[in-house]
Amino acid sequence: FQGSFDARKGNWGLVTDVIYLDVGGSRKELVNGMVGGTQLPWEINGKVGLDMKSLVWSAAGYYRMVEDPDKSYDMLSGFRYADIEQCINSSLSGDIGEIPLPAREGKVNIGANYWDFIIGLRGQFTLGQSGKWFIPYYADIGTGESDMTWQALAGLGYSFNWGEVAAVYRYLDYDLPSGKPIADMNLSGPAVGAVFRW
């Protein structure tokens, strides 16, 4: 899930943005006792699963430096908070002939959270004489509890009377301190969304 809220009066404004992820995957393996074409009487079943939950929240104040029908530029300053949790589950079972092996299960949880100060630039360029098509862009960089974090976004949008629709590509990167359970993290991919204005 991604969402943002923006409020502006005159040239001054506030913007906040949230990304929430809940993703995971698992893999099963069956190992038979086959050695050199000979079937040995043992079999082992293994399973490993990984789940990751992350919340990334940014908030900033901004000043609109340029606003005209063809383009706009905002300078912004604020913070970003990241809460990252990862869980690894594993299980192992099997048998030797008719003798079952004792089952083994394991679970490891690691997590971290970071506050960082960010500065950035955002805006958009209008395309064509109709003024309906535009290119939105956003970039920021920051540091604090992480060694460095940065984010970039660009895409293509179309304006309606009620708001806008846009398709963008977004990249968010964290370079985290050495010695921590999670060394670094990056999130990237395309997104399609709608902007409602009132």
Tab-separated table of N, CA, C and O in Angstrom, residues 14 35 38-39 41 66 70 76 86 113 119 121-122 124 129 133 147 151-152 164-165 168 171 173 182 185:
chain	number	residue	atom	x	y	z
A	14	LEU	N	2.575	21.202	3.540
A	14	LEU	CA	2.993	20.011	4.255
A	14	LEU	C	2.615	18.788	3.427
A	14	LEU	O	1.540	18.755	2.813
A	35	VAL	N	22.144	-42.399	-4.256
A	35	VAL	CA	23.587	-42.219	-4.384
A	35	VAL	C	24.074	-43.125	-5.506
A	35	VAL	O	23.970	-44.357	-5.416
A	38	THR	N	21.819	-45.799	-6.745
A	38	THR	CA	21.331	-46.737	-5.727
A	38	THR	C	20.423	-46.001	-4.760
A	38	THR	O	20.787	-44.948	-4.227
A	39	GLN	N	19.240	-46.526	-4.528
A	39	GLN	CA	18.283	-45.927	-3.609
A	39	GLN	C	18.593	-46.389	-2.185
A	39	GLN	O	18.527	-47.574	-1.867
A	41	PRO	N	17.743	-46.152	1.977
A	41	PRO	CA	16.471	-46.068	2.696
A	41	PRO	C	16.360	-44.848	3.604
A	41	PRO	O	16.178	-44.962	4.819
A	66	VAL	N	8.663	27.776	-7.648
A	66	VAL	CA	8.209	28.182	-8.980
A	66	VAL	C	6.856	27.543	-9.235
A	66	VAL	O	6.661	26.358	-8.975
A	70	ASP	N	3.494	25.754	-17.010
A	70	ASP	CA	4.360	24.748	-17.622
A	70	ASP	C	5.145	23.903	-16.630
A	70	ASP	O	5.569	22.797	-16.945
A	76	LEU	N	11.789	20.807	-0.206
A	76	LEU	CA	11.174	20.238	0.988
A	76	LEU	C	12.226	19.791	1.987
A	76	LEU	O	13.367	19.498	1.642
A	86	GLN	N	11.661	-8.859	9.884
A	86	GLN	CA	11.844	-10.049	9.057
A	86	GLN	C	11.775	-11.289	9.942
A	86	GLN	O	12.299	-11.290	11.058
A	113	ASN	N	14.413	-0.164	13.477
A	113	ASN	CA	13.705	1.047	13.058
A	113	ASN	C	14.677	2.216	13.075
A	113	ASN	O	15.601	2.258	13.881
A	119	ILE	N	16.094	16.024	2.916
A	119	ILE	CA	15.844	17.221	2.114
A	119	ILE	C	15.593	16.756	0.689
A	119	ILE	O	16.089	15.702	0.277
A	121	LEU	N	13.564	17.666	-3.499
A	121	LEU	CA	12.986	18.504	-4.546
A	121	LEU	C	11.898	17.696	-5.240
A	121	LEU	O	12.049	16.493	-5.466
A	122	ARG	N	10.793	18.357	-5.560
A	122	ARG	CA	9.741	17.697	-6.329
A	122	ARG	C	9.082	18.715	-7.246
A	122	ARG	O	9.235	19.925	-7.070
A	124	GLN	N	6.698	19.100	-11.337
A	124	GLN	CA	6.235	18.460	-12.558
A	124	GLN	C	6.396	19.400	-13.747
A	124	GLN	O	6.418	20.628	-13.593
A	129	GLN	N	0.403	21.353	-25.756
A	129	GLN	CA	-0.308	22.621	-25.636
A	129	GLN	C	-1.589	22.502	-24.823
A	129	GLN	O	-2.072	23.482	-24.285
A	133	TRP	N	-1.210	16.491	-20.191
A	133	TRP	CA	-0.165	15.515	-19.897
A	133	TRP	C	0.966	16.182	-19.120
A	133	TRP	O	1.303	17.341	-19.362
A	147	ASP	N	22.924	5.169	7.742
A	147	ASP	CA	24.074	5.845	7.137
A	147	ASP	C	23.613	6.799	6.035
A	147	ASP	O	24.104	7.911	5.929
A	151	GLN	N	15.600	8.569	-2.163
A	151	GLN	CA	14.413	8.130	-2.880
A	151	GLN	C	14.276	8.944	-4.165
A	151	GLN	O	14.598	10.139	-4.190
A	152	ALA	N	13.787	8.294	-5.218
A	152	ALA	CA	13.541	8.978	-6.488
A	152	ALA	C	12.277	8.416	-7.121
A	152	ALA	O	11.978	7.227	-6.970
A	164	GLU	N	-5.956	13.926	-11.001
A	164	GLU	CA	-4.985	13.394	-11.945
A	164	GLU	C	-4.858	11.883	-11.782
A	164	GLU	O	-5.149	11.338	-10.719
A	165	VAL	N	-4.414	11.211	-12.842
A	165	VAL	CA	-3.959	9.828	-12.762
A	165	VAL	C	-2.526	9.798	-13.271
A	165	VAL	O	-2.153	10.582	-14.151
A	168	VAL	N	4.024	5.785	-12.409
A	168	VAL	CA	5.367	6.210	-12.016
A	168	VAL	C	6.232	4.994	-11.716
A	168	VAL	O	5.730	3.884	-11.508
A	171	TYR	N	11.875	4.352	-6.523
A	171	TYR	CA	13.011	3.636	-5.952
A	171	TYR	C	13.347	4.263	-4.599
A	171	TYR	O	13.517	5.473	-4.492
A	173	ASP	N	15.956	3.612	-1.200
A	173	ASP	CA	17.146	2.882	-0.799
A	173	ASP	C	17.568	3.282	0.610
A	173	ASP	O	17.505	4.459	0.981
A	182	ILE	N	20.168	-6.030	9.781
A	182	ILE	CA	19.815	-5.783	8.385
A	182	ILE	C	20.830	-4.787	7.834
A	182	ILE	O	20.964	-3.673	8.342
A	185	MET	N	18.601	-2.048	2.509
A	185	MET	CA	17.282	-2.366	1.989
A	185	MET	C	16.979	-1.440	0.832
A	185	MET	O	17.303	-0.251	0.869
